[in-house]
Coordinates of C-alpha atoms in Angstrom, one line a residue:
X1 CA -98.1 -46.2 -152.9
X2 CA -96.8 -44.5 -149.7
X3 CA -100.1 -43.6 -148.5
X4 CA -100.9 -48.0 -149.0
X5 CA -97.7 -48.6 -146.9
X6 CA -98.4 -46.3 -144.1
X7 CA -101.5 -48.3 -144.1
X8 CA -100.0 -51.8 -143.4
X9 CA -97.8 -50.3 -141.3
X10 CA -100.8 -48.9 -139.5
X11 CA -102.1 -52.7 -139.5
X12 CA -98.8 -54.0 -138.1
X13 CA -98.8 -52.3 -135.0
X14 CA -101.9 -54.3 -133.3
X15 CA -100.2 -57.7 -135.0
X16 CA -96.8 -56.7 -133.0
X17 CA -98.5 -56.0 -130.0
X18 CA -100.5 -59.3 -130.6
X19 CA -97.2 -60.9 -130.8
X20 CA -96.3 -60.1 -128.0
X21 CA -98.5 -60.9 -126.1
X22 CA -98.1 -64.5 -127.3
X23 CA -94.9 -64.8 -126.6
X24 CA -95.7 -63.7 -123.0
X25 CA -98.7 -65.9 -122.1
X26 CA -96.7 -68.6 -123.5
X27 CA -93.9 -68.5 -121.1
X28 CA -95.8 -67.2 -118.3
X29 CA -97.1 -70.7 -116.7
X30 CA -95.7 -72.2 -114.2
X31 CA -94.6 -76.2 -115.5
X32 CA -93.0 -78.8 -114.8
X33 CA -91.0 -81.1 -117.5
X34 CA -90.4 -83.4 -119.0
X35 CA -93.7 -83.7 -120.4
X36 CA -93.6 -87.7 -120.4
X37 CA -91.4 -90.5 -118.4
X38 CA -91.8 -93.9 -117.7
X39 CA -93.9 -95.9 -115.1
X40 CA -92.0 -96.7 -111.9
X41 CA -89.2 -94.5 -113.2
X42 CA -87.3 -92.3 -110.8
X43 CA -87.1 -88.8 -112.6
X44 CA -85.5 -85.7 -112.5
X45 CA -88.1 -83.4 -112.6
X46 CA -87.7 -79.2 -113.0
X47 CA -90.0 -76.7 -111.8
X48 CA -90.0 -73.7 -113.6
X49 CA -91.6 -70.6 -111.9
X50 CA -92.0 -67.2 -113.9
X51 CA -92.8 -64.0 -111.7
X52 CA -95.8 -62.3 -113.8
X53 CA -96.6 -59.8 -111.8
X54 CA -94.0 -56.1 -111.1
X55 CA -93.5 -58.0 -107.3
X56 CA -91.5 -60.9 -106.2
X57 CA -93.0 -64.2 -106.0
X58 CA -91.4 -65.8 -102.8
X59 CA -92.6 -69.0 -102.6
X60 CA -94.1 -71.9 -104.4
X61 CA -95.9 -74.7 -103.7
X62 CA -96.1 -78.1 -105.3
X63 CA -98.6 -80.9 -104.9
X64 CA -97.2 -84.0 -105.4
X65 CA -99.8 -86.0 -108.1
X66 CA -101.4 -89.3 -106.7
X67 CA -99.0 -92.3 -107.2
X68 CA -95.9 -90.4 -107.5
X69 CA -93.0 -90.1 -104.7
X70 CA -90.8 -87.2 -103.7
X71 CA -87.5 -88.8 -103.0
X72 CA -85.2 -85.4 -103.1
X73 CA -84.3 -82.0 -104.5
X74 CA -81.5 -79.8 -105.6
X75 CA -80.3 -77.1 -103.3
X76 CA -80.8 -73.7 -104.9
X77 CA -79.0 -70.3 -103.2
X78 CA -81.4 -68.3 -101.5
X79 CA -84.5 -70.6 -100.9
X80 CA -85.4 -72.9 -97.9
X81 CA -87.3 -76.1 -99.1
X82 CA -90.0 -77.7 -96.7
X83 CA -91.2 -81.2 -97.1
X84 CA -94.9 -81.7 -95.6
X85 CA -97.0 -85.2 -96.6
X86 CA -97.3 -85.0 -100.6
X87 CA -96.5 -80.7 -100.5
X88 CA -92.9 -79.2 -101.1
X89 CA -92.6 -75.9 -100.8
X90 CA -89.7 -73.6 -101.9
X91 CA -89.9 -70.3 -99.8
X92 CA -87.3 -67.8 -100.8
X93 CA -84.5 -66.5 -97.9
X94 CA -83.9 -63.1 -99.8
X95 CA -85.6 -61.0 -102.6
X96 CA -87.2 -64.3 -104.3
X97 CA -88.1 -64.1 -107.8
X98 CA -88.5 -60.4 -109.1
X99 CA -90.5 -59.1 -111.8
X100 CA -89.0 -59.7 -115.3
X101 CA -87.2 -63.1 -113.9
X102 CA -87.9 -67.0 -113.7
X103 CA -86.5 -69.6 -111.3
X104 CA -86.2 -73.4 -111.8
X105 CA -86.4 -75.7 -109.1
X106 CA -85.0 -79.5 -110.0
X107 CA -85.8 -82.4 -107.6
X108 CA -86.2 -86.3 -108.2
X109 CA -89.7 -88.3 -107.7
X110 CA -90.3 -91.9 -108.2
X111 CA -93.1 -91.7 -111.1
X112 CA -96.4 -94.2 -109.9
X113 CA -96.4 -98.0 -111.1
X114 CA -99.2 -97.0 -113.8
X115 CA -99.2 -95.7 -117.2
X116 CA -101.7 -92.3 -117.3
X117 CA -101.5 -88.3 -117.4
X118 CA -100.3 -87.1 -113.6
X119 CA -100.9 -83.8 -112.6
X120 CA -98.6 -80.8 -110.8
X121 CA -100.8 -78.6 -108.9
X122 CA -98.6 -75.9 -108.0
X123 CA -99.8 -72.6 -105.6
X124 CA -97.5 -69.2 -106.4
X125 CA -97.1 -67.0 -103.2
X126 CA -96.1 -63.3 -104.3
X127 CA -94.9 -60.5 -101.9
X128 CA -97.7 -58.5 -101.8
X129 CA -99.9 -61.7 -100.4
X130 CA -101.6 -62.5 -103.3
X131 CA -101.8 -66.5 -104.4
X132 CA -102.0 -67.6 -107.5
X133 CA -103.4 -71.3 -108.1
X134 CA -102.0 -73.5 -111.3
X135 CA -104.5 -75.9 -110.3
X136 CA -106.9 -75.7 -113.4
X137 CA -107.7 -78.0 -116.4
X138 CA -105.9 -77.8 -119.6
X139 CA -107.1 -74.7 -121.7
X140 CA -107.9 -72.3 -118.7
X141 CA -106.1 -69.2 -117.5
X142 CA -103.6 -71.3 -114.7
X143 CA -103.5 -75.1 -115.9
X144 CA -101.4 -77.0 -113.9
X145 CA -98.8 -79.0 -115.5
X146 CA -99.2 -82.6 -117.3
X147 CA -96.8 -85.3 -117.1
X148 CA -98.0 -88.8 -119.5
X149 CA -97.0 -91.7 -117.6
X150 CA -96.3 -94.5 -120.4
X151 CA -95.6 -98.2 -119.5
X152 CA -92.0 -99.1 -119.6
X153 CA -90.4 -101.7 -121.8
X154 CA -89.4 -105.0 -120.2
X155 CA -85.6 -104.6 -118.8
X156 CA -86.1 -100.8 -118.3
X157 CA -83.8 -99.8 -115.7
X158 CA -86.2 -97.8 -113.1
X159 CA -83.9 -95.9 -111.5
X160 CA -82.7 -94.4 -114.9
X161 CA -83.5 -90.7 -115.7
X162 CA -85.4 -90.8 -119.1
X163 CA -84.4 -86.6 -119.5
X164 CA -80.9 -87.1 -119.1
X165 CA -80.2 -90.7 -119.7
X166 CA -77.7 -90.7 -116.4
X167 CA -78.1 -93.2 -113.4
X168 CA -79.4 -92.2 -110.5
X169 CA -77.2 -90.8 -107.8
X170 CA -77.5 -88.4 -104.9
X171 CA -75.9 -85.6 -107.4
X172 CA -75.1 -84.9 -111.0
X173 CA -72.4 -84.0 -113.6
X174 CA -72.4 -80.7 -115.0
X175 CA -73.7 -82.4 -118.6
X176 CA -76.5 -83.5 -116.9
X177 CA -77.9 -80.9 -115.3
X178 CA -77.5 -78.4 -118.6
X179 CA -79.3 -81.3 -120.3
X180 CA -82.4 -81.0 -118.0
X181 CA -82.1 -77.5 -118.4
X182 CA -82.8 -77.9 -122.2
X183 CA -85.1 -80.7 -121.8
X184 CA -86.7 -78.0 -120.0
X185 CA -87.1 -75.4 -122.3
X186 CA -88.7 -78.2 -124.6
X187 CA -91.4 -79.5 -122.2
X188 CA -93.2 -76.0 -121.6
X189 CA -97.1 -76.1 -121.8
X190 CA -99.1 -73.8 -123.4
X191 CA -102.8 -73.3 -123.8
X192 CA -104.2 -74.2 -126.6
X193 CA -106.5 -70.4 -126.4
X194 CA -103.0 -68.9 -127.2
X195 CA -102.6 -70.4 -130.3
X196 CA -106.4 -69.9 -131.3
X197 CA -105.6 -66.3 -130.6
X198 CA -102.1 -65.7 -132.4
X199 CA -104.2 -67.3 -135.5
X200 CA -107.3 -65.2 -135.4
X201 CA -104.9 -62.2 -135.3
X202 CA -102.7 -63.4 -138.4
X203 CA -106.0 -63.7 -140.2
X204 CA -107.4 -60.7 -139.2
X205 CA -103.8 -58.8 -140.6
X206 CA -104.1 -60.7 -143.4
X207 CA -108.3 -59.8 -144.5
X208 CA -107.5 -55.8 -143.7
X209 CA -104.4 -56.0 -145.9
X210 CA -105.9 -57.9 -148.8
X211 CA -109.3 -55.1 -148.2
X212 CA -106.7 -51.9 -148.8
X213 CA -105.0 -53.5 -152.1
X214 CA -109.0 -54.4 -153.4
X215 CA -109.5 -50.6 -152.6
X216 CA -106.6 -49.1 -154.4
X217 CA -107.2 -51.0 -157.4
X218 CA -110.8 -49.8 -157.9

């Protein structure tokens, strides 16, 4: 019986590790929620910006999608934001974002006048000079982010922030912006390949372990 369990436990190491790893990737691509808003609206929008690599990222760029407006952005200590045709880019004053951390950038955009997916191509600037592009298709290594553009109801107010239900002012409450924060955490996107993988490696776990109990019995 003991030597069985060391067995499973044997099994459950590469299962951790592939754990792990899924909770990584997942959390590791740069998005921008909420995930759906209305046409026409003028949203509250949050950028959320993980630093992969063991060196800072500092700076990020953002395309704005086709159709949509930037209108304005919260300040944030220790970044400098530049405004250039349909690009914003946040470019960090000190350290920037350092390995092990993640930085969310919150800003308002008028959402276009038709219903449809938008996309956030965002470009990720790290110390060392490297870029990395979160301009790919859904399912690739760097996606950018999606945003569905549904049609509003008749007598939608379009200055109304869908994520926070709040008018629309030049600042917001405290309540509000803790409730983007957890709209946030809700509108991540991950690729589908990391659930693919997380289920090949439960299945695998699961055929070795049901192998070693066929084995002891005979």
């Amino acid at each position: 019986m003991n030597k069985l369990l060391r067995k499973l436990l044997t099994l459950a190491a590469p299962m951790a590790a592939a754990l792990s790893l899924f909770a990584a990737v997942a959390s590791a691509h740069v998005t921008v929620s909420p995930a759906e808003s209305t046409t026409g609206a003028w949203e509250t929008y949050t950028l959320k910006v993980p630093s992969e690599k063991d060196i800072a990222t500092t700076q990020i760029d953002l395309r704005m999608p086709e159709g949509a407006e930037f209108k304005q952005y919260e300040a944030v200590p220790g970044w400098t934001v530049t405004v250039e045709g349909n690009k914003i880019s946040w470019i960090a004053s000190g350290d920037g974002i350092l390995a092990g951390q993640f930085q969310r950038f919150t800003f308002t955009a008028k959402n276009p006048d038709t219903a449809g997916d938008i996309a956030w191509d965002a470009y990720q600037h790290y110390a060392d000079g490297s870029l990395v592009q979160w301009s790919g298709e859904e399912g690739s290594d760097t996606p950018h982010s999606i945003t569905e553009i549904v049609q509003a109801a008749a007598g939608d107010d379009s200055h109304s922030h869908r994520g926070t239900g709040a008018a629309h002012s030049g600042s917001m409450t405290m309540d509000e912006h803790e409730a983007i924060m957890e709209n946030a955490e809700k509108s991540g996107n991950t690729s589908p390949m990391v659930y693919i993988t997380l289920g090949i490696s439960l299945l695998a776990f699961l055929l070795s372990a049901v192998a070693l109990l066929r084995g002891k019995k005979e």
